[in-house]
């Protein structure tokens, strides 16, 4: 293992063979493609994240973890997202 700044032990890239490195590279690329496709087909994810960041920056809570827990467990959230999806479909 390689030592990273701060004394953290990281992966040693020399521990993998060239074939393993190529397989890992391919896996990473395929994972990114799969994730991108998922996000493009699930607009609600973008709405959830952008809504959370918008509220966080507007309210600037001291305790972000508590704010996030409250935000994502709000029983009105699914309806808000649903209404935003409908609004965006009408606008398109």
mmCIF file of N, CA and C in Angstrom:
data_model
loop_
_atom_site.group_PDB
_atom_site.id
_atom_site.type_symbol
_atom_site.label_atom_id
_atom_site.label_comp_id
_atom_site.label_asym_id
_atom_site.label_seq_id
_atom_site.Cartn_x
_atom_site.Cartn_y
_atom_site.Cartn_z
ATOM 1 N N UNK A 1 0.832 -1.186 0.000
ATOM 2 C CA UNK A 1 0.000 0.000 0.000
ATOM 3 C C UNK A 1 0.874 1.246 0.000
ATOM 4 N N UNK A 2 0.447 2.214 -0.739
ATOM 5 C CA UNK A 2 1.155 3.493 -0.795
ATOM 6 C C UNK A 2 0.641 4.395 0.314
ATOM 7 N N UNK A 3 1.512 5.239 0.833
ATOM 8 C CA UNK A 3 1.106 6.187 1.858
ATOM 9 C C UNK A 3 0.765 7.504 1.189
ATOM 10 N N UNK A 4 -0.452 7.957 1.409
ATOM 11 C CA UNK A 4 -0.941 9.213 0.854
ATOM 12 C C UNK A 4 -0.693 10.340 1.843
ATOM 13 N N UNK A 5 -0.845 11.602 1.410
ATOM 14 C CA UNK A 5 -0.693 12.720 2.350
ATOM 15 C C UNK A 5 -1.573 12.516 3.577
ATOM 16 N N UNK A 6 -1.046 12.851 4.704
ATOM 17 C CA UNK A 6 -1.778 12.689 5.953
ATOM 18 C C UNK A 6 -1.599 11.310 6.563
ATOM 19 N N UNK A 7 -0.738 10.498 5.950
ATOM 20 C CA UNK A 7 -0.469 9.174 6.494
ATOM 21 C C UNK A 7 -1.519 8.133 6.157
ATOM 22 N N UNK A 8 -2.444 8.467 5.277
ATOM 23 C CA UNK A 8 -3.505 7.536 4.908
ATOM 24 C C UNK A 8 -2.933 6.471 3.973
ATOM 25 N N UNK A 9 -3.280 5.246 4.211
ATOM 26 C CA UNK A 9 -2.826 4.155 3.361
ATOM 27 C C UNK A 9 -3.755 4.052 2.157
ATOM 28 N N UNK A 10 -3.187 4.124 0.964
ATOM 29 C CA UNK A 10 -3.966 4.020 -0.255
ATOM 30 C C UNK A 10 -3.608 2.770 -1.020
ATOM 31 N N UNK A 11 -4.324 2.536 -2.107
ATOM 32 C CA UNK A 11 -4.045 1.380 -2.934
ATOM 33 C C UNK A 11 -2.725 1.566 -3.662
ATOM 34 N N UNK A 12 -2.029 0.490 -3.863
ATOM 35 C CA UNK A 12 -0.768 0.498 -4.584
ATOM 36 C C UNK A 12 -1.056 0.074 -6.023
ATOM 37 N N UNK A 13 -0.987 1.024 -6.984
ATOM 38 C CA UNK A 13 -1.322 0.671 -8.356
ATOM 39 C C UNK A 13 -0.408 -0.396 -8.943
ATOM 40 N N UNK A 14 0.771 -0.572 -8.385
ATOM 41 C CA UNK A 14 1.688 -1.587 -8.884
ATOM 42 C C UNK A 14 1.291 -2.982 -8.408
ATOM 43 N N UNK A 15 0.302 -3.066 -7.517
ATOM 44 C CA UNK A 15 -0.149 -4.364 -7.017
ATOM 45 C C UNK A 15 -1.008 -5.075 -8.058
ATOM 46 N N UNK A 16 -1.488 -4.365 -9.064
ATOM 47 C CA UNK A 16 -2.321 -4.960 -10.104
ATOM 48 C C UNK A 16 -1.491 -5.201 -11.362
ATOM 49 N N UNK A 17 -1.803 -6.274 -12.013
ATOM 50 C CA UNK A 17 -1.129 -6.573 -13.277
ATOM 51 C C UNK A 17 -1.669 -5.639 -14.359
ATOM 52 N N UNK A 18 -0.982 -5.498 -15.488
ATOM 53 C CA UNK A 18 -1.505 -4.664 -16.578
ATOM 54 C C UNK A 18 -2.898 -5.098 -17.036
ATOM 55 N N UNK A 19 -3.138 -6.404 -17.047
ATOM 56 C CA UNK A 19 -4.459 -6.899 -17.440
ATOM 57 C C UNK A 19 -5.521 -6.484 -16.430
ATOM 58 N N UNK A 20 -5.183 -6.568 -15.150
ATOM 59 C CA UNK A 20 -6.125 -6.168 -14.104
ATOM 60 C C UNK A 20 -6.387 -4.666 -14.165
ATOM 61 N N UNK A 21 -5.347 -3.885 -14.423
ATOM 62 C CA UNK A 21 -5.526 -2.437 -14.545
ATOM 63 C C UNK A 21 -6.459 -2.104 -15.712
ATOM 64 N N UNK A 22 -6.317 -2.820 -16.831
ATOM 65 C CA UNK A 22 -7.188 -2.592 -17.987
ATOM 66 C C UNK A 22 -8.625 -2.993 -17.673
ATOM 67 N N UNK A 23 -8.799 -4.099 -16.959
ATOM 68 C CA UNK A 23 -10.142 -4.516 -16.549
ATOM 69 C C UNK A 23 -10.761 -3.481 -15.615
ATOM 70 N N UNK A 24 -9.969 -2.969 -14.679
ATOM 71 C CA UNK A 24 -10.454 -1.946 -13.750
ATOM 72 C C UNK A 24 -10.848 -0.683 -14.498
ATOM 73 N N UNK A 25 -10.011 -0.278 -15.445
ATOM 74 C CA UNK A 25 -10.307 0.909 -16.253
ATOM 75 C C UNK A 25 -11.616 0.727 -17.006
ATOM 76 N N UNK A 26 -11.789 -0.432 -17.625
ATOM 77 C CA UNK A 26 -13.027 -0.722 -18.352
ATOM 78 C C UNK A 26 -14.238 -0.724 -17.439
ATOM 79 N N UNK A 27 -14.062 -1.298 -16.239
ATOM 80 C CA UNK A 27 -15.159 -1.323 -15.263
ATOM 81 C C UNK A 27 -15.552 0.086 -14.852
ATOM 82 N N UNK A 28 -14.564 0.941 -14.609
ATOM 83 C CA UNK A 28 -14.844 2.327 -14.214
ATOM 84 C C UNK A 28 -15.588 3.069 -15.314
ATOM 85 N N UNK A 29 -15.155 2.880 -16.556
ATOM 86 C CA UNK A 29 -15.811 3.550 -17.680
ATOM 87 C C UNK A 29 -17.249 3.064 -17.812
ATOM 88 N N UNK A 30 -17.450 1.752 -17.745
ATOM 89 C CA UNK A 30 -18.804 1.200 -17.879
ATOM 90 C C UNK A 30 -19.697 1.664 -16.734
ATOM 91 N N UNK A 31 -19.143 1.748 -15.534
ATOM 92 C CA UNK A 31 -19.921 2.220 -14.382
ATOM 93 C C UNK A 31 -20.360 3.665 -14.586
ATOM 94 N N UNK A 32 -19.466 4.502 -15.085
ATOM 95 C CA UNK A 32 -19.822 5.899 -15.337
ATOM 96 C C UNK A 32 -20.911 6.006 -16.401
ATOM 97 N N UNK A 33 -20.799 5.215 -17.451
ATOM 98 C CA UNK A 33 -21.806 5.225 -18.515
ATOM 99 C C UNK A 33 -23.154 4.776 -17.964
ATOM 100 N N UNK A 34 -23.148 3.694 -17.190
ATOM 101 C CA UNK A 34 -24.384 3.178 -16.600
ATOM 102 C C UNK A 34 -25.014 4.203 -15.663
ATOM 103 N N UNK A 35 -24.192 4.841 -14.844
ATOM 104 C CA UNK A 35 -24.704 5.860 -13.922
ATOM 105 C C UNK A 35 -25.288 7.046 -14.685
ATOM 106 N N UNK A 36 -24.624 7.470 -15.737
ATOM 107 C CA UNK A 36 -25.106 8.595 -16.547
ATOM 108 C C UNK A 36 -26.450 8.259 -17.188
ATOM 109 N N UNK A 37 -26.580 7.058 -17.716
ATOM 110 C CA UNK A 37 -27.849 6.640 -18.310
ATOM 111 C C UNK A 37 -28.965 6.635 -17.267
ATOM 112 N N UNK A 38 -28.648 6.142 -16.085
ATOM 113 C CA UNK A 38 -29.637 6.103 -15.009
ATOM 114 C C UNK A 38 -30.104 7.513 -14.648
ATOM 115 N N UNK A 39 -29.142 8.416 -14.468
ATOM 116 C CA UNK A 39 -29.495 9.786 -14.098
ATOM 117 C C UNK A 39 -30.297 10.483 -15.191
ATOM 118 N N UNK A 40 -29.985 10.208 -16.455
ATOM 119 C CA UNK A 40 -30.728 10.827 -17.558
ATOM 120 C C UNK A 40 -32.162 10.321 -17.650
ATOM 121 N N UNK A 41 -32.398 9.096 -17.215
ATOM 122 C CA UNK A 41 -33.755 8.544 -17.284
ATOM 123 C C UNK A 41 -34.548 8.743 -15.992
ATOM 124 N N UNK A 42 -33.914 9.234 -14.961
ATOM 125 C CA UNK A 42 -34.597 9.471 -13.683
ATOM 126 C C UNK A 42 -34.435 10.941 -13.276
ATOM 127 N N UNK A 43 -35.232 11.776 -13.904
ATOM 128 C CA UNK A 43 -35.189 13.221 -13.663
ATOM 129 C C UNK A 43 -35.416 13.552 -12.186
ATOM 130 N N UNK A 44 -36.152 12.689 -11.490
ATOM 131 C CA UNK A 44 -36.451 12.962 -10.084
ATOM 132 C C UNK A 44 -35.191 13.036 -9.229
ATOM 133 N N UNK A 45 -34.136 12.318 -9.618
ATOM 134 C CA UNK A 45 -32.883 12.373 -8.860
ATOM 135 C C UNK A 45 -32.307 13.786 -8.934
ATOM 136 N N UNK A 46 -32.282 14.340 -10.133
ATOM 137 C CA UNK A 46 -31.788 15.716 -10.298
ATOM 138 C C UNK A 46 -32.635 16.695 -9.487
ATOM 139 N N UNK A 47 -33.954 16.505 -9.505
ATOM 140 C CA UNK A 47 -34.833 17.407 -8.761
ATOM 141 C C UNK A 47 -34.604 17.290 -7.255
ATOM 142 N N UNK A 48 -34.400 16.070 -6.779
ATOM 143 C CA UNK A 48 -34.128 15.873 -5.346
ATOM 144 C C UNK A 48 -32.846 16.579 -4.919
ATOM 145 N N UNK A 49 -31.795 16.368 -5.693
ATOM 146 C CA UNK A 49 -30.491 16.926 -5.335
ATOM 147 C C UNK A 49 -30.478 18.440 -5.490
ATOM 148 N N UNK A 50 -30.993 18.934 -6.607
ATOM 149 C CA UNK A 50 -30.980 20.386 -6.810
ATOM 150 C C UNK A 50 -31.883 21.083 -5.788
ATOM 151 N N UNK A 51 -33.011 20.458 -5.461
ATOM 152 C CA UNK A 51 -33.896 21.040 -4.444
ATOM 153 C C UNK A 51 -33.224 21.095 -3.085
ATOM 154 N N UNK A 52 -32.528 20.026 -2.746
ATOM 155 C CA UNK A 52 -31.815 19.994 -1.469
ATOM 156 C C UNK A 52 -30.761 21.096 -1.404
ATOM 157 N N UNK A 53 -29.938 21.196 -2.457
ATOM 158 C CA UNK A 53 -28.897 22.231 -2.461
ATOM 159 C C UNK A 53 -29.491 23.630 -2.442
ATOM 160 N N UNK A 54 -30.562 23.845 -3.182
ATOM 161 C CA UNK A 54 -31.204 25.161 -3.199
ATOM 162 C C UNK A 54 -31.648 25.552 -1.786
ATOM 163 N N UNK A 55 -32.351 24.640 -1.111
ATOM 164 C CA UNK A 55 -32.830 24.922 0.247
ATOM 165 C C UNK A 55 -31.670 25.104 1.227
ATOM 166 N N UNK A 56 -30.644 24.293 1.064
ATOM 167 C CA UNK A 56 -29.491 24.391 1.958
ATOM 168 C C UNK A 56 -28.807 25.751 1.813
ATOM 169 N N UNK A 57 -28.617 26.189 0.568
ATOM 170 C CA UNK A 57 -27.948 27.475 0.360
ATOM 171 C C UNK A 57 -28.829 28.650 0.771
ATOM 172 N N UNK A 58 -30.129 28.507 0.637
ATOM 173 C CA UNK A 58 -31.028 29.582 1.067
ATOM 174 C C UNK A 58 -31.078 29.677 2.587
ATOM 175 N N UNK A 59 -31.163 28.539 3.260
ATOM 176 C CA UNK A 59 -31.330 28.523 4.723
ATOM 177 C C UNK A 59 -30.019 28.474 5.485
ATOM 178 N N UNK A 60 -28.957 28.004 4.852
ATOM 179 C CA UNK A 60 -27.629 27.898 5.456
ATOM 180 C C UNK A 60 -27.675 27.362 6.894
ATOM 181 N N UNK A 61 -28.145 26.118 7.049
ATOM 182 C CA UNK A 61 -28.276 25.564 8.406
ATOM 183 C C UNK A 61 -26.914 25.313 9.040
ATOM 184 N N UNK A 62 -26.859 25.419 10.366
ATOM 185 C CA UNK A 62 -25.626 25.128 11.094
ATOM 186 C C UNK A 62 -25.343 23.626 11.100
ATOM 187 N N UNK A 63 -26.407 22.836 11.216
ATOM 188 C CA UNK A 63 -26.250 21.387 11.265
ATOM 189 C C UNK A 63 -26.766 20.799 9.948
ATOM 190 N N UNK A 64 -25.864 20.582 9.013
ATOM 191 C CA UNK A 64 -26.246 20.114 7.675
ATOM 192 C C UNK A 64 -26.812 18.700 7.733
ATOM 193 N N UNK A 65 -26.255 17.849 8.572
ATOM 194 C CA UNK A 65 -26.760 16.472 8.645
ATOM 195 C C UNK A 65 -28.208 16.444 9.130
ATOM 196 N N UNK A 66 -28.504 17.222 10.129
ATOM 197 C CA UNK A 66 -29.874 17.289 10.632
ATOM 198 C C UNK A 66 -30.802 17.889 9.574
ATOM 199 N N UNK A 67 -30.329 18.936 8.905
ATOM 200 C CA UNK A 67 -31.112 19.560 7.846
ATOM 201 C C UNK A 67 -31.404 18.549 6.734
ATOM 202 N N UNK A 68 -30.380 17.790 6.324
ATOM 203 C CA UNK A 68 -30.549 16.787 5.268
ATOM 204 C C UNK A 68 -31.544 15.711 5.700
ATOM 205 N N UNK A 69 -31.427 15.256 6.932
ATOM 206 C CA UNK A 69 -32.357 14.235 7.433
ATOM 207 C C UNK A 69 -33.788 14.762 7.390
ATOM 208 N N UNK A 70 -33.983 16.003 7.832
ATOM 209 C CA UNK A 70 -35.321 16.595 7.803
ATOM 210 C C UNK A 70 -35.823 16.781 6.379
ATOM 211 N N UNK A 71 -34.939 17.231 5.504
ATOM 212 C CA UNK A 71 -35.324 17.490 4.116
ATOM 213 C C UNK A 71 -35.785 16.204 3.425
ATOM 214 N N UNK A 72 -34.965 15.153 3.530
ATOM 215 C CA UNK A 72 -35.251 13.926 2.792
ATOM 216 C C UNK A 72 -36.305 13.042 3.452
ATOM 217 N N UNK A 73 -36.682 13.340 4.692
ATOM 218 C CA UNK A 73 -37.754 12.576 5.335
ATOM 219 C C UNK A 73 -39.053 13.361 5.405
ATOM 220 N N UNK A 74 -39.073 14.540 4.804
ATOM 221 C CA UNK A 74 -40.292 15.344 4.764
ATOM 222 C C UNK A 74 -41.369 14.567 4.007
ATOM 223 N N UNK A 75 -42.502 14.278 4.647
ATOM 224 C CA UNK A 75 -43.536 13.495 3.969
ATOM 225 C C UNK A 75 -44.122 14.201 2.739
ATOM 226 N N UNK A 76 -43.906 15.499 2.610
ATOM 227 C CA UNK A 76 -44.416 16.240 1.445
ATOM 228 C C UNK A 76 -43.467 16.163 0.245
ATOM 229 N N UNK A 77 -42.239 15.684 0.472
ATOM 230 C CA UNK A 77 -41.232 15.677 -0.583
ATOM 231 C C UNK A 77 -41.646 14.886 -1.830
ATOM 232 N N UNK A 78 -42.181 13.666 -1.705
ATOM 233 C CA UNK A 78 -42.574 12.944 -2.925
ATOM 234 C C UNK A 78 -43.583 13.719 -3.773
ATOM 235 N N UNK A 79 -44.530 14.374 -3.131
ATOM 236 C CA UNK A 79 -45.520 15.156 -3.871
ATOM 237 C C UNK A 79 -44.877 16.379 -4.534
ATOM 238 N N UNK A 80 -43.938 17.025 -3.838
ATOM 239 C CA UNK A 80 -43.235 18.170 -4.426
ATOM 240 C C UNK A 80 -42.491 17.753 -5.693
ATOM 241 N N UNK A 81 -41.799 16.624 -5.621
ATOM 242 C CA UNK A 81 -41.043 16.135 -6.775
ATOM 243 C C UNK A 81 -41.999 15.774 -7.905
ATOM 244 N N UNK A 82 -43.093 15.110 -7.561
ATOM 245 C CA UNK A 82 -44.092 14.732 -8.566
ATOM 246 C C UNK A 82 -44.644 15.963 -9.274
ATOM 247 N N UNK A 83 -44.945 16.993 -8.512
ATOM 248 C CA UNK A 83 -45.490 18.224 -9.100
ATOM 249 C C UNK A 83 -44.447 18.908 -9.987
ATOM 250 N N UNK A 84 -43.192 18.885 -9.587
ATOM 251 C CA UNK A 84 -42.133 19.475 -10.406
ATOM 252 C C UNK A 84 -41.974 18.711 -11.725
ATOM 253 N N UNK A 85 -42.082 17.385 -11.657
ATOM 254 C CA UNK A 85 -41.985 16.575 -12.876
ATOM 255 C C UNK A 85 -43.120 16.919 -13.839
ATOM 256 N N UNK A 86 -44.322 17.066 -13.308
ATOM 257 C CA UNK A 86 -45.479 17.427 -14.134
ATOM 258 C C UNK A 86 -45.270 18.806 -14.750
ATOM 259 N N UNK A 87 -44.816 19.740 -13.942
ATOM 260 C CA UNK A 87 -44.572 21.110 -14.421
ATOM 261 C C UNK A 87 -43.538 21.133 -15.547
ATOM 262 N N UNK A 88 -42.469 20.348 -15.384
ATOM 263 C CA UNK A 88 -41.422 20.310 -16.425
ATOM 264 C C UNK A 88 -41.929 19.643 -17.693
ATOM 265 N N UNK A 89 -42.770 18.626 -17.575
ATOM 266 C CA UNK A 89 -43.314 17.958 -18.754
ATOM 267 C C UNK A 89 -44.228 18.915 -19.538
ATOM 268 N N UNK A 90 -45.005 19.719 -18.825
ATOM 269 C CA UNK A 90 -45.893 20.683 -19.479
ATOM 270 C C UNK A 90 -45.092 21.766 -20.187
ATOM 271 N N UNK A 91 -43.960 22.152 -19.580
ATOM 272 C CA UNK A 91 -43.131 23.214 -20.147
ATOM 273 C C UNK A 91 -42.369 22.738 -21.384
ATOM 274 N N UNK A 92 -42.174 21.418 -21.493
ATOM 275 C CA UNK A 92 -41.377 20.884 -22.619
ATOM 276 C C UNK A 92 -42.125 20.862 -23.935
#
